[in-house]
Structure formats: C-alpha cells, structure tokens
Short mmCIF file of C-alpha atoms in Angstrom, two decimals:
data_model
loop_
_atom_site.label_atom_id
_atom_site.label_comp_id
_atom_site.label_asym_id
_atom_site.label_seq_id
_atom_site.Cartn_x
_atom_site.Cartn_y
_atom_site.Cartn_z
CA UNK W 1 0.00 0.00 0.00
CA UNK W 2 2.87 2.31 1.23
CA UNK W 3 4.82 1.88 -1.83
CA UNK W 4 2.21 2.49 -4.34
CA UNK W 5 2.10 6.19 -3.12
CA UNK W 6 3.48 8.54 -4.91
CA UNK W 7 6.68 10.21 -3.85
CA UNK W 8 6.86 13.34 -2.64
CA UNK W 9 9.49 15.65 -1.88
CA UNK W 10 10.34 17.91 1.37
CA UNK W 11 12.84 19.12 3.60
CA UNK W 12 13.58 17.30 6.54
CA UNK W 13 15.88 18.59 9.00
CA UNK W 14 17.31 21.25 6.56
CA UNK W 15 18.10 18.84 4.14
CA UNK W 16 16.25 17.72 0.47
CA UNK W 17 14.57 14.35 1.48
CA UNK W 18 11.77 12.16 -0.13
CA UNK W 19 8.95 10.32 1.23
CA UNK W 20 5.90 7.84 0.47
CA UNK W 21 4.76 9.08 3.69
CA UNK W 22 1.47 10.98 3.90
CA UNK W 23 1.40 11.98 7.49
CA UNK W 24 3.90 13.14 9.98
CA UNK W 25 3.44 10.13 11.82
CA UNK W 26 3.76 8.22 8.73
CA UNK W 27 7.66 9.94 8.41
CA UNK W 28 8.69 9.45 11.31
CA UNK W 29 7.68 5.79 10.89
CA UNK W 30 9.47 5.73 7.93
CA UNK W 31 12.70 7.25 9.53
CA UNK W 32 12.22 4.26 12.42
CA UNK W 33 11.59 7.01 14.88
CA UNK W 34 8.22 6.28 16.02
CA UNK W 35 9.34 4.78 19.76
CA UNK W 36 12.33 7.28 19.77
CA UNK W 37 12.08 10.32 22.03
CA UNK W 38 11.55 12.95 19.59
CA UNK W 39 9.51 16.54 18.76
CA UNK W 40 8.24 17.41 15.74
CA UNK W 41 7.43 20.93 13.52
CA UNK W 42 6.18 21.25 10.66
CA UNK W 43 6.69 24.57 8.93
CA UNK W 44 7.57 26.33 11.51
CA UNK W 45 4.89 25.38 13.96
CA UNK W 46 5.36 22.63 16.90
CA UNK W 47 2.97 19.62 16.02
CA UNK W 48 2.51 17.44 19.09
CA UNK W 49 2.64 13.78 19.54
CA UNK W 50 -0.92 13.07 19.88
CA UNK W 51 -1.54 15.08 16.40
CA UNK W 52 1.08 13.59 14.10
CA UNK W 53 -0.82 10.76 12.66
CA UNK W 54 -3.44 12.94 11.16
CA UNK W 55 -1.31 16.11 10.32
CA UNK W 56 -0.55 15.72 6.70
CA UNK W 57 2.46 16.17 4.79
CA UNK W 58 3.51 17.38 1.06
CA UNK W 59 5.61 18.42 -1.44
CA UNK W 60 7.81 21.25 -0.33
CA UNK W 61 6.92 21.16 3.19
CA UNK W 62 10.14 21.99 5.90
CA UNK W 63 9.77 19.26 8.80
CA UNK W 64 11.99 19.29 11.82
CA UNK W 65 12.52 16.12 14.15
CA UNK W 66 14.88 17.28 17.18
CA UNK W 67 15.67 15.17 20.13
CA UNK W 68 17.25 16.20 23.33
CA UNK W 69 21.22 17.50 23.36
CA UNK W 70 23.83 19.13 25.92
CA UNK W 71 23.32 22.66 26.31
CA UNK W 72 24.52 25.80 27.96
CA UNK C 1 17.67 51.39 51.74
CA UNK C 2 21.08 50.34 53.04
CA UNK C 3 22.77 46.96 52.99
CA UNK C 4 21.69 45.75 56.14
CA UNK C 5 18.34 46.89 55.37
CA UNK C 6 18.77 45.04 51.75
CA UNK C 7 19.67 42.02 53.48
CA UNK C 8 16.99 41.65 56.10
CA UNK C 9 14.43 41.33 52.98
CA UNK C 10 16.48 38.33 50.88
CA UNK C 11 14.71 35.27 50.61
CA UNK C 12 16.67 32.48 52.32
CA UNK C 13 15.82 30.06 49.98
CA UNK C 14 15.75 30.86 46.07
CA UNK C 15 12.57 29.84 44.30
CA UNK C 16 11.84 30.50 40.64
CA UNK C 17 8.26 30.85 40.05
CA UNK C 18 7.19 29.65 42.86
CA UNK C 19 9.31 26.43 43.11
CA UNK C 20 11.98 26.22 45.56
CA UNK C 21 15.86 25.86 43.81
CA UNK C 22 18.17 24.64 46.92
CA UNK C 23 21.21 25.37 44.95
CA UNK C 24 22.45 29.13 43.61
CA UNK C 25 24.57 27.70 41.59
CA UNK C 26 22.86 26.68 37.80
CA UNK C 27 24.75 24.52 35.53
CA UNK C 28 24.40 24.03 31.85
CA UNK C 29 25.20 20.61 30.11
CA UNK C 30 27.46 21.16 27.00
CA UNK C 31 31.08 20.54 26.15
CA UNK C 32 32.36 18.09 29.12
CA UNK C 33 35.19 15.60 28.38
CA UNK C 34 32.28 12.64 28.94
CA UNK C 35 29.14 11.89 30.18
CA UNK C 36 30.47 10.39 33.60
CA UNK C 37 32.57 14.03 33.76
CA UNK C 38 29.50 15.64 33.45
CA UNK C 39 28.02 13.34 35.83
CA UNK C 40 30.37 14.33 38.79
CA UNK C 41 31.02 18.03 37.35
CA UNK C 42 27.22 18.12 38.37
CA UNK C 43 26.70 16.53 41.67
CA UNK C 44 29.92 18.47 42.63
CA UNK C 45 28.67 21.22 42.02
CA UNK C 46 25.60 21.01 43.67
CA UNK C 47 23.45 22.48 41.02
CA UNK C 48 19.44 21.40 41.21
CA UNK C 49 18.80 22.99 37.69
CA UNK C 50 20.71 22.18 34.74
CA UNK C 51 19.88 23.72 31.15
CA UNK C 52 19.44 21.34 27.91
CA UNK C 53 19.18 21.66 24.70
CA UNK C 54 17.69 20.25 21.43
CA UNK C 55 19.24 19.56 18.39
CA UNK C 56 18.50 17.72 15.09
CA UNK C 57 18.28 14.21 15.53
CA UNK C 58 20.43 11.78 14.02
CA UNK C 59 21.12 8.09 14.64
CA UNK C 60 18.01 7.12 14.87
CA UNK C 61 16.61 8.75 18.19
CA UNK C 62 19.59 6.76 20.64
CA UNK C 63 21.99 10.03 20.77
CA UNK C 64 18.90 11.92 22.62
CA UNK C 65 17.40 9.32 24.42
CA UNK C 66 21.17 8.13 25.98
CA UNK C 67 21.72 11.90 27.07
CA UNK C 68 18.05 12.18 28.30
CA UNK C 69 18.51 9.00 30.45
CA UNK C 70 21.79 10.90 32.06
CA UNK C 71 20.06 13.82 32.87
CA UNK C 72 17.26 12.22 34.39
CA UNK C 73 19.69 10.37 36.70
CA UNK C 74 20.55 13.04 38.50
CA UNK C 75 17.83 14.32 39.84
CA UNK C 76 18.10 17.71 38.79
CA UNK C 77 15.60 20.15 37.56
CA UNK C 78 15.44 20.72 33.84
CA UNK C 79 15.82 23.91 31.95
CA UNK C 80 15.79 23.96 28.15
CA UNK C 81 17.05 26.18 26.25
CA UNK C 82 16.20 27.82 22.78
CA UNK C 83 19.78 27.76 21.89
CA UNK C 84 21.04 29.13 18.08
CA UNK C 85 17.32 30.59 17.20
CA UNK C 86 17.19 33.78 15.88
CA UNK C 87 13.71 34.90 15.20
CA UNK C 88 10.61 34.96 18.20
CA UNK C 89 9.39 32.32 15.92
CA UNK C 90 11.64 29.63 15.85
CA UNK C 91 12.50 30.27 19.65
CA UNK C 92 8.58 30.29 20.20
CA UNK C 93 8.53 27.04 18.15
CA UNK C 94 11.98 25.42 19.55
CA UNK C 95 10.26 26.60 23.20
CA UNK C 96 7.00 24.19 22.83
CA UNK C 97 8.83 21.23 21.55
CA UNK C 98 11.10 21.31 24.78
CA UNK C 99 8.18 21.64 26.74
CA UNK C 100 6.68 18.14 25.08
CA UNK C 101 10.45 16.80 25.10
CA UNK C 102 11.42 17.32 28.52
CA UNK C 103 7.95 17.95 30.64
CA UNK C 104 8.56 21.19 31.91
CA UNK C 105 7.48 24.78 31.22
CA UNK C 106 10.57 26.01 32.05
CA UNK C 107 12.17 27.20 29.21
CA UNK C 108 15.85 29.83 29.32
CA UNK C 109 14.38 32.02 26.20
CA UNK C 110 17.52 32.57 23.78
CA UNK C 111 16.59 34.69 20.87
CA UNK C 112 20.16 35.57 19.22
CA UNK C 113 21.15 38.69 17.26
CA UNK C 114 24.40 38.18 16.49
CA UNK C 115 27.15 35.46 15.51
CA UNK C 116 30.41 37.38 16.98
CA UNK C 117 29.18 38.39 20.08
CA UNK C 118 26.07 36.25 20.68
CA UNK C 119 24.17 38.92 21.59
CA UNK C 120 20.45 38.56 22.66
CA UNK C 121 17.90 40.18 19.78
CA UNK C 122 16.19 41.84 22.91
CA UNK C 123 13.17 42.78 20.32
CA UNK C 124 12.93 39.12 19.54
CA UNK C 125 13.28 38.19 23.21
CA UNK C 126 10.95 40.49 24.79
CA UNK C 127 8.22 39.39 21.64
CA UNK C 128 8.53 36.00 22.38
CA UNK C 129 8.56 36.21 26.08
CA UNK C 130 4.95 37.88 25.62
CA UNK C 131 3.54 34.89 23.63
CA UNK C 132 5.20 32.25 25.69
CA UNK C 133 4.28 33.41 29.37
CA UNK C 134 0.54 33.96 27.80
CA UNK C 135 0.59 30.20 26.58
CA UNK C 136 1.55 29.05 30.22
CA UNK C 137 5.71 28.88 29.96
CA UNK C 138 7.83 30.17 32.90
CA UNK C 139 10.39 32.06 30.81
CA UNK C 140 14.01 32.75 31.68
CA UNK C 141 15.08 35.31 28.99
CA UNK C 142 18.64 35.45 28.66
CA UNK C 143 19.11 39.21 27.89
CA UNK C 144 21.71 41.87 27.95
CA UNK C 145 22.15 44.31 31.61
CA UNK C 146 19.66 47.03 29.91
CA UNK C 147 17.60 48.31 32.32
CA UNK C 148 14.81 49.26 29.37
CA UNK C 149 14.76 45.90 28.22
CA UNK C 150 14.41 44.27 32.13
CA UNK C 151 11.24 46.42 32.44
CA UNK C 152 9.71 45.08 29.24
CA UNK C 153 10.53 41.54 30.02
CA UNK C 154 9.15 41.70 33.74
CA UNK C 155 5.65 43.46 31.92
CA UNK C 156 5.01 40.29 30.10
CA UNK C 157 5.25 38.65 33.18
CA UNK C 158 8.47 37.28 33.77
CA UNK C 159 9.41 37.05 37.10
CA UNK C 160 13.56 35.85 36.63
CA UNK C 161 15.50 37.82 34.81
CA UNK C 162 19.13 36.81 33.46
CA UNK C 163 21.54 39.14 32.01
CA UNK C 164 24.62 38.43 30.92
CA UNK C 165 27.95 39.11 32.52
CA UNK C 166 30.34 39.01 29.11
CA UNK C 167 29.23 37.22 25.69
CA UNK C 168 28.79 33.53 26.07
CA UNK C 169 31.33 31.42 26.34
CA UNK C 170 34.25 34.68 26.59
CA UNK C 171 35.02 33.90 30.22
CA UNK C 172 35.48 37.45 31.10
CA UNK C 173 33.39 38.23 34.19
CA UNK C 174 31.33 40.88 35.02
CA UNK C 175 31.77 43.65 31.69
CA UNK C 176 29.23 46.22 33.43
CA UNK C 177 29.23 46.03 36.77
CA UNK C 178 27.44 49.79 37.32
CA UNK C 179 24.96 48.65 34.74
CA UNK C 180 24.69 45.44 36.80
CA UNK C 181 24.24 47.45 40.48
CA UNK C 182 21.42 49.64 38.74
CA UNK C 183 19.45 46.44 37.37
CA UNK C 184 19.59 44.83 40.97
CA UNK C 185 18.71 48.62 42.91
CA UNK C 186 15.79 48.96 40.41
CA UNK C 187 14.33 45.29 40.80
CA UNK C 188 14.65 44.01 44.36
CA UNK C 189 11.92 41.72 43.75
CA UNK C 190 13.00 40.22 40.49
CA UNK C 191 14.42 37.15 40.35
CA UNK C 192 18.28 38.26 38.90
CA UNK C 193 20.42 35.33 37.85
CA UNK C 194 23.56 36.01 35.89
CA UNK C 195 24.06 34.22 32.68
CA UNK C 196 26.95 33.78 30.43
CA UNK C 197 30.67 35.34 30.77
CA UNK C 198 31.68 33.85 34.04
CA UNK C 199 34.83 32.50 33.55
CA UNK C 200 36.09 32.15 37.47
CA UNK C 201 34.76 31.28 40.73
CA UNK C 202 35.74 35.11 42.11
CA UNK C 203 33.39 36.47 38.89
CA UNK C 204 30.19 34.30 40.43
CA UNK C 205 31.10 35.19 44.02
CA UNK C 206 31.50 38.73 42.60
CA UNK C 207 28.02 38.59 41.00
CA UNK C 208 26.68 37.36 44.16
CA UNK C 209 28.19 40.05 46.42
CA UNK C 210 26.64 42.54 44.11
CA UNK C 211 23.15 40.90 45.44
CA UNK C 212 22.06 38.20 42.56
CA UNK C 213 20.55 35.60 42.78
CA UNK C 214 21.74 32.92 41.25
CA UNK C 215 24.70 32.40 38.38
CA UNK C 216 24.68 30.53 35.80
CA UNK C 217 27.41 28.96 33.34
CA UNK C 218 28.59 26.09 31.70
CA UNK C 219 32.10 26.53 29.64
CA UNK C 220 33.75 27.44 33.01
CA UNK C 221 33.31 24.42 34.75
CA UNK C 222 32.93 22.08 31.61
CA UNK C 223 36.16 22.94 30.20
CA UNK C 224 38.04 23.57 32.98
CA UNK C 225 40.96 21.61 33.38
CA UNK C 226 39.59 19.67 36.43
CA UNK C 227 35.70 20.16 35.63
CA UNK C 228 34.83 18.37 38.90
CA UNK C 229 37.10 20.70 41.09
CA UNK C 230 36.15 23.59 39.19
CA UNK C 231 32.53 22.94 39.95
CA UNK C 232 33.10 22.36 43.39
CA UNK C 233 34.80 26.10 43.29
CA UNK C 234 32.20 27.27 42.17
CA UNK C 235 29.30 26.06 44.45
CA UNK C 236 31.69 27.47 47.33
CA UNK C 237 32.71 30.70 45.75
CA UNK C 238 28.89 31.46 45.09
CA UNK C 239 27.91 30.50 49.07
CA UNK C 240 30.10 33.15 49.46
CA UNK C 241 29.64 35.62 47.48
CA UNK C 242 26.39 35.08 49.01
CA UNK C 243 26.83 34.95 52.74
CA UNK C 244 29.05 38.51 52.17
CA UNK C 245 26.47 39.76 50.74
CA UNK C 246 23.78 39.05 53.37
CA UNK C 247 26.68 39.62 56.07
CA UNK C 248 26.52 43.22 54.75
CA UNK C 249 29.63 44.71 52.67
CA UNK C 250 31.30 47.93 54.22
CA UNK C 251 31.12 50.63 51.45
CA UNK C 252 34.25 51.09 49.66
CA UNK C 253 36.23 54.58 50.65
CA UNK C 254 38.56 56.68 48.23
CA UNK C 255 40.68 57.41 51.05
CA UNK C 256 42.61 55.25 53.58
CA UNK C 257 41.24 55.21 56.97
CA UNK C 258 42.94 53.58 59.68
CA UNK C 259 41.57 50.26 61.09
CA UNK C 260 43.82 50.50 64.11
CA UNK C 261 42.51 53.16 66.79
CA UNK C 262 44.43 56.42 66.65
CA UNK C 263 44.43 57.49 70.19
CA UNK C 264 47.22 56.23 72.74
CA UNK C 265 49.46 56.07 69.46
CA UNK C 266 53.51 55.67 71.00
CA UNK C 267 56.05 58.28 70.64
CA UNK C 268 53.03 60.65 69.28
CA UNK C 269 53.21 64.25 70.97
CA UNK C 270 50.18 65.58 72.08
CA UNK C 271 51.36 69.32 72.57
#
C-alpha cells in the first residue's frame, strides 16, 4: 500500500529528502523514529505527539525532528 | 535602603516561580570531556537545575534518548534552552517542543542577534517572552544588563531575569558592573540570575556580592581543566559571594582610613 504512493518531496531537517509518507506520523515511521524520544514541527509550527498521525504532509513542506542535546 | 536593610528582605531560599531551587549555583550541560565528567562536574557542584538543549536528531533517536537518560539520573531540575534561534518564531517554536520533550514549562528564552558576540535580539526576546508566558511557559530570557529591556521583560510577566555578565562562552566576568548594580537597585523583587561570561569562581562570588541571585554557566566548569574541582569552586565561591552579601559589605572609601585606633598612638606628641 505504502509503496504504491506517490513520492513526494520535502525538507527534513534542513536537508532535500523524499517520502511515500502521507502523514507526519507516517515519516517518522518511515525514519524508524516512532518509539524514539523525539519533537516534531512542521513549517515552523510545533505539532505534538498526539496530532502527528493525522497532520498531513507534502511536497515542499520543511519538517523538523529534534531530540534532546547538551546545552549551555 | 542600606545593605543591612537590603539584606533583612532576601529570601533564604531561592525559588523560581514559585518552586523552591536549593542550589544558587545553575549549571548548563554542553562541552564536558564525557558523560560520567558531566556526571560528577554536576553533583559536585551542587546544582538542582541544569539547562538542555535540542538539536536535530540523528542516529536514529539513541543520541537523545542516551543523554536524556543521564540527565534524568541526577535528579536535577530541567531547563531547556532555545539555543542558536534567531527569530521569536523559531524560539517560540523550539520553546514548545522542549516543553513536550522534557515535561517542563521552564524554558531559558535565547533569541540571538548576532554570531560574533552572541548577543540577545532583545526585540525578539521580549516578543517571544509575551507569547510564551501567555501560553503558560515560565520564561528565563537570557538578555543583555539594559535596564529598558528588564522592564519590558518583567511586563510580560516574567518574574527571573538573566543578564549576561560578558558574551557567552568569553570567560570574562562581570563587563558592566554599574549597569549590573542599577538592574539589581531597580528590581529588588526580580528574580536576577547572571548568565553567560563567568569564567572564574571570584566572577560568580562577585556577582553574588553585588546581590544576585543565582549564576549561571557552563564553559567554566565544563572545560576547565579539572571540571569536577572547578565545579566544586564554584558552588563554594557562590555560598560566598552570598553569605558577604547578606553579612553586609562595608562601602568602599577613596581614602585610607585607619583600622587601628588612633588614640594612645607611641612616641606621638600631644602638645
């Protein structure tokens, strides 16, 4: 089902990337992140956990997937 | 109001919005030689908040969740930071993914204006400070000593403040200290921590004689040669800086006066 999507293209943490994906969910799925300790924006604008599966993604859109680093 | 009076009115106890902080000494998380250093830099140093980051992840989630699981170990209170963002938006944005990430609405607001100096955008800062506090966060803008810009930040409704002592990471103490007196005269009830340019335990117990709050730093202890020892300066040089403080300083004189009792001086003729 998956791979008869179309692929789209975005940028994913600053970098070209493409996807069959359709939601954020579906990305970070794709990416193996689903169980990993991660938070999400899309376009500029924090999407929480509970709303990934049904915020949809497409071509051109900027997603960010950070995870927690040292810091000052 | 003199010192004494100035002293009789300190809280014994820090607390940041409403939640006590046992230690005055607040320690941030980058650049150690290892985890385990940073492990025992911390405990050493006493430290009950400790500031985070987040970054892009990479590795497939196990870089974050290993330094998440190390944090959480010791006990400390979290502090995220918006680290590297440049507009109110992205620090606005960076802000509510921490809050998800780490559980806390604590978030050190970083909103920066330039590369060289690493200067807060204080337009940024006091715009995003506004949005965040009315969404719920308990903001710690990290701001320059302007007075003008304090005054702004506490009318959105922050109630710590913390201005820098040099540019991040520089190491060169207090740059202003009259600019630093004034901001401490003209909010006694403001929660004043210093943050960023303390290179040496006499620059935090400085800061603390001059009647803050709290200090807090990272590259000092984390790249110190001994960052255990160095933290363990630190926590002492901040008690006291504090207890001189509260012990009440004698103002300094621009002449000498002697300390030893005049009259009764030998071989001194009266007539």
């Amino acid at each position: 089902m998956l791979n008869a999507m179309p692929k789209i293209e975005l940028v994913v943490n600053g970098r070209k990337s493409e996807t069959r994906a359709q939601t954020l969910a579906g990305l970070l799925d794709e990416r193996e992140l689903s169980d990993a300790k991660v938070a999400t924006a899309l376009n500029g604008h924090f999407v929480p956990e509970a709303k990934r599966a049904t915020t949809r993604i497409g071509a051109g859109d900027s997603v960010e997937i950070v995870s927690a680093r040292q810091g000052g | 109001m003199n010192v004494r009076d100035q002293s009789l009115h300190r809280e014994q106890t820090l607390s940041f919005y409403g939640v006590p902080v046992p230690s005055r000494l607040l320690l941030g998380t980058a650049g150690y030689p290892s985890p385990a250093i940073l492990a025992e830099a911390a405990k050493a140093s006493g430290a009950s908040v400790m500031t985070v980051s987040l970054r892009r992840e990479a590795a497939g989630g196990k870089i974050g969740q290993r330094f998440l699981d190390i944090i959480k170990s010791l006990g400390v209170r979290i502090l995220p930071n918006t680290a590297g963002c440049r507009t109110a938006r992205d620090a606005i944005t960076t802000a509510e993914m921490a809050r998800e990430l780490f559980g806390t609405d604590w978030v050190k607001l970083e909103v920066i204006a330039n590369d060289d100096t690493l200067q807060p955008d204080v337009f940024g800062l006091v715009e995003a400070a506004r949005v965040l506090t009315a969404d719920g966060f308990k903001v710690f803008p990290y701001t320059t000593e302007d007075l003008s810009v304090a005054e702004r930040l506490q009318k959105t409704g922050c109630e710590v403040i913390m201005p820098w002592a040099a540019p991040i990471g520089s190491g060169r103490g207090l740059a202003n200290i009259a600019a630093l007196k004034s901001l401490r005269a003209y909010f006694p009830d403001l929660k004043l921590v210093i943050d960023a340019g303390i290179g040496a335990p006499s620059h935090a117990a400085h800061a603390m004689e001059l009647g803050y709050d709290a200090v807090l730093l990272n590259t000092a202890v984390a790249k110190a040669a001994d960052p255990v020892r160095m933290a363990e300066a630190f926590a002492k040089a901040i008690e006291a800086g504090r207890i001189g403080c509260d012990a009440g300083l004698m103002p300094p004189r621009d002449m000498a006066v002697p300390s030893t009792p005049v009259a009764g001086t030998p071989f001194f003729d009266i007539e």
